[in-house]
CSV table of C-alpha atoms and ligand atoms in Angstrom, one decimal:
chain,number,residue,atom,x,y,z
A,14,MET,CA,142.8,22.8,42.8
A,15,ARG,CA,142.7,24.0,46.4
A,16,ILE,CA,140.1,26.7,46.7
A,17,SER,CA,138.7,29.0,49.3
A,18,VAL,CA,135.3,30.6,48.9
A,19,ILE,CA,134.8,33.7,51.1
A,20,GLY,CA,131.1,34.3,51.9
A,21,CYS,CA,128.7,31.4,52.0
A,22,GLY,CA,125.4,33.2,51.1
A,23,TYR,CA,123.6,32.4,48.0
A,24,LEU,CA,126.4,32.8,45.6
A,25,GLY,CA,129.2,31.5,47.8
A,26,ALA,CA,127.5,28.4,49.2
A,27,VAL,CA,126.5,27.3,45.7
A,28,HIS,CA,129.9,28.0,44.3
A,29,ALA,CA,131.7,26.1,47.1
A,30,VAL,CA,129.4,23.1,46.7
A,31,CYS,CA,129.8,23.1,42.9
A,32,MET,CA,133.5,23.5,42.9
A,33,ALA,CA,133.8,20.5,45.2
A,34,LYS,CA,131.5,18.6,42.9
A,35,LEU,CA,134.0,19.4,40.1
A,36,GLY,CA,136.7,17.6,42.1
A,37,HIS,CA,138.4,20.6,43.8
A,38,ASP,CA,139.3,20.8,47.5
A,39,VAL,CA,137.2,23.6,48.9
A,40,VAL,CA,136.9,25.5,52.1
A,41,GLY,CA,133.8,27.8,52.5
A,42,ILE,CA,134.3,30.6,54.9
A,43,ASP,CA,131.8,32.9,56.5
A,44,ILE,CA,131.7,35.1,59.6
A,45,ASP,CA,128.2,33.9,60.3
A,46,GLU,CA,128.7,30.8,62.5
A,47,ARG,CA,125.1,29.7,62.3
A,48,LYS,CA,125.4,29.5,58.5
A,49,ILE,CA,128.7,27.6,58.8
A,50,GLU,CA,127.2,25.1,61.3
A,51,ALA,CA,124.2,24.5,59.1
A,52,LEU,CA,126.3,24.0,55.9
A,53,HIS,CA,128.6,21.7,57.8
A,54,ALA,CA,125.6,19.6,58.9
A,55,GLY,CA,124.5,19.4,55.3
A,56,ARG,CA,121.8,22.0,55.4
A,57,ALA,CA,121.5,24.9,53.0
A,58,VAL,CA,120.3,28.1,54.7
A,59,PHE,CA,118.0,28.9,51.8
A,60,TYR,CA,115.9,26.9,49.4
A,61,GLU,CA,117.6,26.0,46.2
A,62,PRO,CA,116.5,23.0,44.2
A,63,GLY,CA,119.2,20.3,44.1
A,64,LEU,CA,121.5,22.0,46.5
A,65,PRO,CA,120.9,20.0,49.7
A,66,GLU,CA,121.5,16.7,47.9
A,67,LEU,CA,124.7,18.0,46.2
A,68,LEU,CA,125.9,19.5,49.5
A,69,ARG,CA,125.5,16.2,51.3
A,70,GLU,CA,127.1,14.3,48.4
A,71,VAL,CA,130.3,16.5,48.4
A,72,LEU,CA,130.5,16.6,52.2
A,73,GLY,CA,130.7,12.9,52.0
A,74,THR,CA,133.7,13.0,49.7
A,75,GLY,CA,135.7,15.0,52.3
A,76,ARG,CA,136.5,17.6,49.6
A,77,LEU,CA,134.3,20.3,51.1
A,78,LYS,CA,134.8,22.0,54.5
A,79,PHE,CA,133.3,25.0,56.1
A,80,SER,CA,134.9,27.4,58.6
A,81,SER,CA,134.2,30.7,60.3
A,82,SER,CA,137.9,31.6,60.5
A,83,MET,CA,139.6,33.4,57.6
A,84,SER,CA,142.9,31.7,58.6
A,85,ASP,CA,141.5,28.5,57.1
A,86,ALA,CA,141.8,30.1,53.7
A,87,LYS,CA,145.6,29.6,54.0
A,88,GLY,CA,146.8,26.9,51.7
A,89,ALA,CA,144.3,27.5,49.0
A,90,GLN,CA,145.6,28.5,45.5
A,91,LEU,CA,142.5,30.4,44.5
A,92,HIS,CA,140.3,32.5,46.8
A,93,PHE,CA,136.8,33.4,45.5
A,94,LEU,CA,135.2,36.5,46.9
A,95,CYS,CA,131.5,35.8,47.0
A,96,VAL,CA,130.2,38.2,49.7
A,97,GLY,CA,127.0,40.3,49.3
A,98,THR,CA,126.9,43.8,47.8
A,99,PRO,CA,123.5,45.2,49.0
A,100,GLN,CA,122.1,48.6,48.3
A,101,GLN,CA,123.1,51.3,50.8
A,102,GLU,CA,120.4,52.3,53.2
A,103,GLY,CA,118.5,55.3,51.7
A,104,LYS,CA,120.8,55.5,48.7
A,105,TYR,CA,121.2,54.0,45.2
A,106,ALA,CA,124.9,53.2,45.6
A,107,THR,CA,126.3,49.8,46.7
A,108,ASP,CA,127.3,49.0,50.2
A,109,MET,CA,130.9,47.8,49.8
A,110,ARG,CA,131.5,47.1,53.4
A,111,TYR,CA,131.4,43.3,53.1
A,112,VAL,CA,133.7,43.2,50.1
A,113,ASP,CA,136.2,45.5,51.7
A,114,GLU,CA,136.2,43.7,55.0
A,115,ALA,CA,136.5,40.3,53.5
A,116,PHE,CA,139.3,41.4,51.2
A,117,ALA,CA,141.2,43.1,54.0
A,118,SER,CA,141.0,40.0,56.3
A,119,LEU,CA,141.9,37.7,53.4
A,120,LEU,CA,145.2,39.5,52.9
A,121,ASP,CA,146.8,37.8,55.9
A,122,SER,CA,146.1,34.4,54.5
A,123,LEU,CA,147.6,34.9,51.1
A,124,GLU,CA,150.7,33.1,49.9
A,125,PRO,CA,152.9,33.8,46.8
A,126,GLY,CA,151.3,32.5,43.7
A,127,ASN,CA,147.7,32.8,44.9
A,128,VAL,CA,144.9,34.1,42.8
A,129,VAL,CA,142.2,36.2,44.4
A,130,VAL,CA,139.0,36.0,42.3
A,131,GLY,CA,136.2,38.5,42.7
A,132,LYS,CA,132.7,37.1,41.9
A,133,SER,CA,130.5,39.6,43.7
A,134,THR,CA,128.6,42.2,41.7
A,135,VAL,CA,130.5,45.4,42.3
A,136,PRO,CA,130.6,49.0,41.0
A,137,VAL,CA,133.0,49.3,38.1
A,138,GLY,CA,136.4,50.4,39.3
A,139,THR,CA,136.4,48.1,42.4
A,140,ALA,CA,138.7,45.5,40.9
A,141,ALA,CA,141.3,48.1,40.0
A,142,ARG,CA,141.2,49.5,43.5
A,143,LEU,CA,141.6,46.0,45.1
A,144,ALA,CA,144.3,45.1,42.7
A,145,ASP,CA,146.3,48.2,43.8
A,146,ALA,CA,145.9,47.2,47.4
A,147,LEU,CA,147.0,43.6,46.6
A,148,ALA,CA,150.1,44.8,44.7
A,149,GLU,CA,151.1,46.7,47.8
A,150,ARG,CA,150.5,44.0,50.4
A,151,SER,CA,151.1,40.8,48.4
A,152,PRO,CA,153.1,41.6,45.3
A,153,ASP,CA,153.4,37.9,44.3
A,154,THR,CA,149.6,37.4,44.0
A,155,VAL,CA,147.2,38.4,41.3
A,156,LEU,CA,143.5,39.5,41.2
A,157,ALA,CA,141.0,38.4,38.6
A,158,TRP,CA,137.3,39.5,38.3
A,159,ASN,CA,135.1,36.6,37.3
A,160,PRO,CA,131.4,37.7,37.5
A,161,GLU,CA,128.7,35.2,38.3
A,162,PHE,CA,125.5,34.9,36.3
A,163,LEU,CA,123.6,32.3,38.2
A,164,ARG,CA,119.9,32.6,38.6
A,165,GLU,CA,118.2,31.6,41.9
A,166,GLY,CA,116.2,28.4,41.3
A,167,PHE,CA,118.7,27.2,38.7
A,168,ALA,CA,121.8,28.0,40.7
A,169,VAL,CA,123.4,24.6,40.6
A,170,LYS,CA,123.0,24.1,36.9
A,171,ASP,CA,124.1,27.7,36.1
A,172,THR,CA,127.3,27.2,38.2
A,173,LEU,CA,128.2,23.7,36.9
A,174,SER,CA,127.4,24.5,33.2
A,175,PRO,CA,127.2,28.3,32.7
A,176,ASP,CA,126.7,29.8,29.3
A,177,ARG,CA,129.9,31.8,29.5
A,178,PHE,CA,132.9,32.6,31.6
A,179,ILE,CA,134.3,36.2,31.8
A,180,TYR,CA,137.8,36.6,33.2
A,181,GLY,CA,138.8,40.2,34.0
A,182,VAL,CA,142.6,40.0,34.3
A,183,PRO,CA,145.5,42.4,34.2
A,184,ASP,CA,147.8,42.6,31.1
A,185,GLY,CA,150.9,40.5,30.7
A,186,GLU,CA,152.3,37.6,32.7
A,187,PRO,CA,150.0,38.0,35.8
A,188,GLY,CA,147.0,38.0,33.6
A,189,ALA,CA,148.1,34.8,31.8
A,190,TRP,CA,148.8,33.2,35.1
A,191,ALA,CA,145.3,34.1,36.5
A,192,THR,CA,143.7,32.9,33.3
A,193,ALA,CA,145.6,29.5,33.5
A,194,ALA,CA,144.4,29.0,37.1
A,195,LEU,CA,140.8,29.8,36.3
A,196,ASP,CA,141.0,27.5,33.2
A,197,GLU,CA,142.1,24.7,35.5
A,198,VAL,CA,139.2,25.4,37.9
A,199,TYR,CA,136.6,25.4,35.1
A,200,ALA,CA,138.3,22.7,33.0
A,201,SER,CA,135.3,20.4,32.7
A,202,ALA,CA,132.9,23.1,31.5
A,203,LEU,CA,135.5,24.5,29.1
A,204,ALA,CA,136.0,21.0,27.7
A,205,LEU,CA,132.3,20.9,26.9
A,206,GLY,CA,132.6,24.0,24.9
A,207,THR,CA,131.5,26.8,27.3
A,208,ARG,CA,132.6,30.1,25.9
A,209,ARG,CA,135.1,32.1,27.7
A,210,LEU,CA,136.0,35.8,27.2
A,211,ILE,CA,139.1,37.5,28.5
A,212,ALA,CA,138.6,41.2,29.4
A,213,ASP,CA,140.2,44.0,31.4
A,214,TYR,CA,138.8,44.5,35.0
A,215,ALA,CA,136.4,47.3,34.2
A,216,THR,CA,134.8,45.4,31.2
A,217,ALA,CA,134.4,42.3,33.3
A,218,GLU,CA,132.7,44.2,36.1
A,219,LEU,CA,130.5,46.0,33.6
A,220,VAL,CA,129.4,42.8,31.8
A,221,LYS,CA,127.5,41.7,35.0
A,222,VAL,CA,125.7,45.0,35.7
A,223,ALA,CA,125.0,45.5,32.0
A,224,ALA,CA,123.5,42.0,31.7
A,225,ASN,CA,121.2,42.6,34.7
A,226,SER,CA,120.3,46.0,33.4
A,227,PHE,CA,119.4,44.6,30.0
A,228,LEU,CA,117.2,41.9,31.6
A,229,ALA,CA,115.5,44.5,33.8
A,230,THR,CA,114.9,46.7,30.7
A,231,LYS,CA,113.4,43.8,28.8
A,232,ILE,CA,111.0,43.1,31.6
A,233,SER,CA,110.0,46.8,32.0
A,234,PHE,CA,109.7,47.1,28.2
A,235,ILE,CA,107.1,44.4,28.1
A,236,ASN,CA,105.4,45.8,31.3
A,237,ALA,CA,105.2,49.2,29.6
A,238,MET,CA,103.6,47.4,26.6
A,239,ALA,CA,101.2,45.9,29.0
A,240,GLU,CA,100.1,49.3,30.2
A,241,VAL,CA,99.4,50.3,26.6
A,242,CYS,CA,97.6,47.0,26.0
A,243,ASP,CA,95.4,47.7,29.0
A,244,VAL,CA,94.2,51.0,27.5
A,245,ALA,CA,94.1,49.7,23.9
A,246,GLY,CA,92.2,46.5,24.7
A,247,ALA,CA,95.1,44.4,23.3
A,248,ASP,CA,96.7,41.3,24.8
A,249,VAL,CA,100.3,41.5,25.9
A,250,THR,CA,100.8,37.8,26.1
A,251,VAL,CA,100.1,37.4,22.3
A,252,LEU,CA,102.2,40.5,21.7
A,253,ALA,CA,105.2,38.9,23.6
A,254,GLU,CA,104.8,35.7,21.6
A,255,ALA,CA,104.9,37.6,18.4
A,256,LEU,CA,107.9,39.7,19.4
A,257,GLY,CA,109.7,36.7,20.6
A,258,MET,CA,109.4,35.0,17.2
A,259,ASP,CA,111.9,37.6,16.0
A,260,ASP,CA,115.3,36.0,16.8
A,261,ARG,CA,116.8,39.5,17.2
A,262,ILE,CA,114.4,40.1,20.1
A,263,GLY,CA,113.9,36.6,21.7
A,264,ARG,CA,111.0,35.5,23.8
A,265,ARG,CA,112.8,35.2,27.2
A,266,TYR,CA,112.3,37.9,29.8
A,267,LEU,CA,109.2,39.2,28.0
A,268,ASN,CA,106.7,37.9,30.6
A,269,ALA,CA,104.6,40.9,31.6
A,270,GLY,CA,103.2,40.9,35.1
A,271,ILE,CA,103.9,42.4,38.5
A,272,GLY,CA,107.6,43.1,37.6
A,273,PHE,CA,111.0,42.1,38.8
A,274,GLY,CA,112.3,41.8,42.3
A,275,GLY,CA,114.9,39.9,44.3
A,276,GLY,CA,118.3,40.7,45.6
A,277,CYS,CA,119.9,41.5,42.3
A,278,LEU,CA,118.0,43.2,39.4
A,279,PRO,CA,116.5,46.1,41.5
A,280,LYS,CA,119.6,47.0,43.4
A,281,ASP,CA,121.9,46.4,40.5
A,282,ILE,CA,120.3,48.9,38.2
A,283,ARG,CA,120.2,51.5,41.0
A,284,ALA,CA,123.9,50.9,41.8
A,285,PHE,CA,124.7,51.2,38.1
A,286,ILE,CA,122.9,54.5,37.9
A,287,ALA,CA,124.8,55.8,40.9
A,288,ARG,CA,128.2,54.6,39.6
A,289,ALA,CA,127.7,56.1,36.2
A,290,ASP,CA,126.8,59.3,37.8
A,291,GLU,CA,129.9,59.2,40.0
A,292,LEU,CA,132.0,58.6,36.9
A,293,GLY,CA,130.5,61.6,35.1
A,294,ALA,CA,128.3,59.6,32.6
A,295,HIS,CA,125.3,61.5,34.0
A,296,GLN,CA,122.9,60.9,31.1
A,297,ALA,CA,124.0,57.4,30.0
A,298,LEU,CA,121.7,55.5,32.3
A,299,THR,CA,118.8,57.9,32.9
A,300,PHE,CA,116.7,55.3,31.0
A,301,LEU,CA,117.3,52.9,33.9
A,302,ARG,CA,115.4,55.2,36.2
A,303,GLU,CA,112.4,54.8,33.9
A,304,VAL,CA,113.0,51.0,33.9
A,305,ASP,CA,112.8,51.2,37.7
A,306,ASP,CA,109.8,53.4,37.7
A,307,ILE,CA,107.8,51.2,35.4
A,308,ASN,CA,108.7,48.3,37.6
A,309,VAL,CA,107.6,49.9,40.8
A,310,ARG,CA,104.4,51.2,39.1
A,311,ARG,CA,103.3,47.6,38.5
A,312,ARG,CA,102.8,47.1,42.2
A,313,VAL,CA,100.6,50.2,42.5
A,314,ARG,CA,98.6,49.1,39.5
A,315,VAL,CA,97.9,45.7,41.0
A,316,VAL,CA,96.6,47.2,44.2
A,317,GLU,CA,94.3,49.4,42.1
A,318,LEU,CA,93.2,46.4,40.0
A,319,THR,CA,92.4,44.4,43.1
A,320,ARG,CA,90.3,47.3,44.4
A,321,THR,CA,88.3,47.2,41.2
A,322,LEU,CA,88.1,43.4,41.3
A,323,VAL,CA,86.4,43.3,44.7
A,324,GLY,CA,84.0,46.1,43.9
A,325,GLY,CA,85.6,49.4,44.7
A,326,SER,CA,86.8,49.1,48.3
A,327,LEU,CA,89.4,46.9,49.9
A,328,LEU,CA,88.2,47.5,53.4
A,329,GLY,CA,87.5,44.2,55.1
A,330,GLN,CA,87.9,42.2,51.9
A,331,ARG,CA,89.5,38.8,52.4
A,332,ILE,CA,92.4,38.7,49.9
A,333,THR,CA,94.5,35.6,49.4
A,334,VAL,CA,97.9,36.2,47.9
A,335,LEU,CA,99.3,33.2,46.2
A,336,GLY,CA,103.1,33.6,46.4
A,337,ALA,CA,105.5,35.5,48.6
A,338,ALA,CA,108.9,34.7,47.0
A,339,PHE,CA,110.2,37.1,44.3
A,340,LYS,CA,110.0,34.2,41.9
A,341,PRO,CA,109.1,30.5,42.0
A,342,ASP,CA,111.6,27.8,43.2
A,343,SER,CA,113.0,30.2,45.7
A,344,ASP,CA,112.3,31.2,49.3
A,345,ASP,CA,113.9,34.6,48.7
A,346,VAL,CA,111.6,37.5,49.6
A,347,ARG,CA,114.1,40.4,49.1
A,348,ASP,CA,112.2,43.1,47.3
A,349,SER,CA,109.5,40.7,46.4
A,350,PRO,CA,106.8,42.4,44.3
A,351,ALA,CA,104.3,39.8,45.6
A,352,LEU,CA,105.0,40.6,49.3
A,353,SER,CA,105.1,44.4,48.7
A,354,ILE,CA,101.7,44.2,47.0
A,355,ALA,CA,100.3,42.1,49.9
A,356,ALA,CA,101.6,44.7,52.4
A,357,GLN,CA,100.0,47.6,50.5
A,358,LEU,CA,96.7,45.8,50.4
A,359,HIS,CA,96.9,45.3,54.1
A,360,LEU,CA,97.6,49.0,54.6
A,361,ASN,CA,94.5,49.7,52.5
A,362,GLY,CA,92.3,47.8,55.0
A,363,ALA,CA,92.1,44.4,53.3
A,364,GLU,CA,92.4,41.2,55.4
A,365,VAL,CA,95.4,39.6,53.6
A,366,THR,CA,96.4,36.0,53.8
A,367,VAL,CA,99.7,35.1,52.1
A,368,THR,CA,100.5,31.5,51.1
A,369,ASP,CA,103.7,30.2,49.5
A,370,PRO,CA,105.2,26.7,49.3
A,371,ARG,CA,108.6,27.8,50.7
A,372,ALA,CA,108.7,31.5,51.6
A,373,THR,CA,106.2,32.1,54.4
A,374,LEU,CA,108.8,32.0,57.2
A,375,ALA,CA,111.1,34.5,55.5
A,376,ALA,CA,108.1,36.6,54.6
A,377,GLN,CA,106.9,36.6,58.2
A,378,VAL,CA,110.2,38.1,59.3
A,379,ARG,CA,109.8,40.9,56.8
A,380,PHE,CA,106.1,41.7,57.2
A,381,PRO,CA,104.9,40.2,60.6
A,382,GLU,CA,101.6,42.2,60.3
A,383,LEU,CA,100.3,39.9,57.5
A,384,THR,CA,98.6,36.5,58.0
A,385,TYR,CA,100.5,33.5,56.6
A,386,GLU,CA,99.1,30.1,55.8
A,387,PRO,CA,101.4,27.6,54.2
A,388,ASN,CA,98.5,25.3,53.2
A,389,LEU,CA,97.1,26.4,49.9
A,390,GLU,CA,93.6,25.1,50.3
A,391,THR,CA,93.2,26.6,53.8
A,392,ALA,CA,94.6,29.9,52.6
A,393,MET,CA,92.0,30.1,49.8
A,394,LEU,CA,89.0,29.4,52.1
A,395,ARG,CA,86.3,32.1,52.0
A,396,ALA,CA,88.5,34.5,50.0
A,397,ASP,CA,86.8,37.4,48.3
A,398,ALA,CA,89.7,37.5,45.8
A,399,LEU,CA,92.7,35.4,44.8
A,400,LEU,CA,95.8,37.1,43.6
A,401,LEU,CA,98.3,34.9,41.8
A,402,LEU,CA,101.6,36.8,42.3
A,403,THR,CA,104.4,34.2,42.2
A,404,GLU,CA,104.0,31.6,39.5
A,405,TRP,CA,104.7,28.4,41.5
A,406,ARG,CA,103.7,25.3,39.5
A,407,GLU,CA,101.0,24.4,42.0
A,408,TYR,CA,99.3,27.8,41.5
A,409,GLN,CA,99.5,27.4,37.7
A,410,ALA,CA,97.9,24.0,38.1
A,411,LEU,CA,94.8,25.4,40.0
A,412,THR,CA,91.5,24.8,38.2
A,413,PRO,CA,88.6,27.3,38.4
A,414,GLU,CA,86.3,24.4,39.5
A,415,PHE,CA,88.5,23.4,42.4
A,416,ALA,CA,89.1,27.0,43.5
A,417,ALA,CA,85.4,27.8,43.3
A,418,GLY,CA,84.7,25.2,45.9
A,419,LEU,CA,86.9,27.1,48.4
A,420,VAL,CA,86.4,30.8,47.9
A,421,ARG,CA,83.6,33.1,48.9
A,422,ARG,CA,83.6,35.1,45.7
A,423,ARG,CA,85.0,34.1,42.3
A,424,ASN,CA,87.4,37.0,41.8
A,425,ILE,CA,90.9,36.3,40.6
A,426,LEU,CA,93.8,38.5,39.4
A,427,ASP,CA,96.6,36.7,37.5
A,428,GLY,CA,99.7,38.9,38.2
A,429,ARG,CA,102.0,36.7,36.1
A,430,ASN,CA,99.8,35.9,33.1
A,431,VAL,CA,100.1,32.2,33.6
A,432,LEU,CA,96.4,31.1,33.9
A,433,ASP,CA,94.1,30.3,31.1
A,434,LEU,CA,91.9,33.4,31.0
A,435,HIS,CA,89.3,31.9,28.8
A,436,ARG,CA,88.8,28.8,30.9
A,437,TRP,CA,88.5,30.8,34.2
A,438,ARG,CA,86.0,33.2,32.6
A,439,LEU,CA,83.9,30.5,31.1
A,440,ALA,CA,83.8,28.9,34.6
A,441,GLY,CA,82.2,32.1,35.9
A,442,TRP,CA,85.2,33.9,37.4
A,443,ASN,CA,85.7,37.6,37.4
A,444,PHE,CA,89.2,37.4,36.0
A,445,ARG,CA,91.7,40.2,35.7
A,446,ALA,CA,95.2,40.1,34.3
A,447,ILE,CA,98.0,42.4,33.4
A,448,GLY,CA,97.8,43.8,29.9
A,449,ARG,CA,95.1,41.5,28.8
A,450,PRO,CA,91.6,42.5,27.7
A,451,TYR,CA,89.1,42.9,30.5
A,452,ASP,CA,85.9,43.1,28.5
A,453,SER,CA,84.7,39.5,28.7
A,454,ALA,CA,82.6,40.0,25.6
A,455,SER,CA,85.7,40.7,23.5
A,456,THR,CA,87.6,37.7,24.8
A,457,ASP,CA,85.3,34.9,25.9
A,458,GLY,CA,84.5,32.4,23.2
A,459,ARG,CA,87.4,33.7,21.1
A,460,ALA,CA,89.8,30.8,20.5
A,461,ALA,CA,93.2,31.1,22.2
A,462,PRO,CA,95.7,31.9,19.4
A,463,LYS,CA,96.7,28.5,18.0
A,464,TRP,CA,100.0,29.6,16.5
A,465,VAL,CA,101.4,30.3,19.9
A,466,ALA,CA,102.5,26.8,20.9
A,467,GLY,CA,102.7,25.3,17.4
A,468,LYS,CA,103.8,26.1,13.9
A,469,PRO,CA,103.2,29.4,12.4
A,470,GLY,CA,100.4,29.7,9.9
A,471,LYS,CA,102.6,29.2,6.9
B,8,UGA,C1,119.3,37.6,38.1
B,8,UGA,C2,119.9,37.3,36.7
B,8,UGA,O1,119.0,36.6,35.9
B,8,UGA,C3,121.1,36.4,36.9
B,8,UGA,O2,121.8,36.2,35.6
B,8,UGA,C4,122.1,37.1,37.8
B,8,UGA,O3,123.3,36.3,38.0
B,8,UGA,C5,121.4,37.3,39.2
B,8,UGA,O4,120.3,38.1,39.0
B,8,UGA,C6,122.4,38.0,40.1
B,8,UGA,O5,122.8,39.2,39.8
B,8,UGA,O6,123.0,37.4,41.0
B,8,UGA,P1,117.7,36.2,39.7
B,8,UGA,O7,117.7,37.4,40.6
B,8,UGA,O8,117.8,34.9,40.3
B,8,UGA,O9,118.8,36.4,38.6
B,8,UGA,O10,116.3,36.3,39.0
B,8,UGA,P2,115.6,36.2,37.6
B,8,UGA,O11,115.3,34.9,37.2
B,8,UGA,O12,116.5,37.0,36.6
B,8,UGA,O13,114.3,37.0,37.8
B,8,UGA,C7,114.3,38.4,38.4
B,8,UGA,C8,112.9,38.9,38.5
B,8,UGA,O14,112.4,39.2,37.3
B,8,UGA,C9,111.9,38.0,39.2
B,8,UGA,O15,111.2,38.7,40.1
B,8,UGA,C10,111.0,37.5,38.1
B,8,UGA,O16,109.8,37.1,38.5
B,8,UGA,C11,111.0,38.7,37.2
B,8,UGA,N1,110.8,38.4,35.7
B,8,UGA,C12,111.6,37.6,35.0
B,8,UGA,C13,109.7,38.9,35.1
B,8,UGA,O17,108.9,39.7,35.7
B,8,UGA,N2,109.4,38.7,33.8
B,8,UGA,C14,110.3,37.9,33.1
B,8,UGA,O18,110.0,37.7,31.9
B,8,UGA,C15,111.4,37.3,33.7
């Protein structure tokens, strides 16, 4: 198929590269010329494992081109809208500027028989609105809404072999025609048995925001449990394992810690609240406000825990923050809980050094007032406390003995519950975690629960 991908940010760049990998002829279009130049030269503008290699591979086949001119979309049979939908400044609602502008400028390049496919995460009702505009300007074309569920860090895999396809299409002949075109684009994954669901526009749009809201709710649920564990002296990591053994609940997205961030979950739940409100379903999503509050509260809690960890005052304390990205295997610092905590510690008078294998440059742009040190060992030198806030593999692999040789005082806070609490405490560290017992007498020497990794007791 001949495909255009409008918007070469996270979603669009990965989509364009993966579509070319599947054998289609693709042109990726973006108004940002620097982005286009970089992609053209085989460089991704963000860190995503596996993407640079795949980008260079498909550029070599000649099936992938990039352009900053919308007129180059002409000739494509399908046009994927992949532009960003950020939160409006000072509001919960989505900023639809990029979608509306991209859509409007695409209209001139459309030809009869074309399918316009929305992939961006949008407020419900957007597809119907765009379909009306399309019917007026290009009656021989059709709109489909095909939300994207890729995760940063797994974006290539999630795009090439997703767990489901949702096609939001109109009724009748145009819907059948859009479905057939999308089936052809995704033929290889469908042949391998990937499930596909046909829906109306509104349902397709809702699937995406509902999925992200559910994931956010699951994370905030376990973080709320962590708050209770903290006061009850219980261990949220064991609780999560036990809950996860129930297939109806499932273990994934039950990792308690400093909460969720990134360019999607936080803004998507807020936009969903705003949209439900606009539509008159005022009470339906009030629980998402609580989900958001629980999440934001984690950050405040970590600052307070750090204060306790270092003996009551943050003033002049050298704090090393391990991790700036909102999650590992990403250099994305949008709404990163780690970075937000680092900034708050700095405001409270601590001397904060932030390290991250990939994200220090992006972090520096956002918070230039913090000190950045890409080298892990150097960053840890003479620290009064270590805060593990993004669970990169290298931080999970740290040993208490090695770290003890670098720091000034053996204080550590595990904000992602990934370190072996018993081992660090036995090595003499003052170790705090989220939702895990603090009183060392009640935990040290107690065997880690054996059933966690292996078979149940019976
Ligand atoms: C999320 C969704 O998972 C994707 O399905 C969706 O396509 C994407 O948003 C999007 O809307 O584009 P992503 O933002 O890449 O993907 O991040 P996740 O892997 O979902 O993690 C989000 C945040 O939750 C991270 O800060 C992570 O550290 C945190 N998290 C995740 C937890 O705190 N606990 C968990 O158990 C899981």
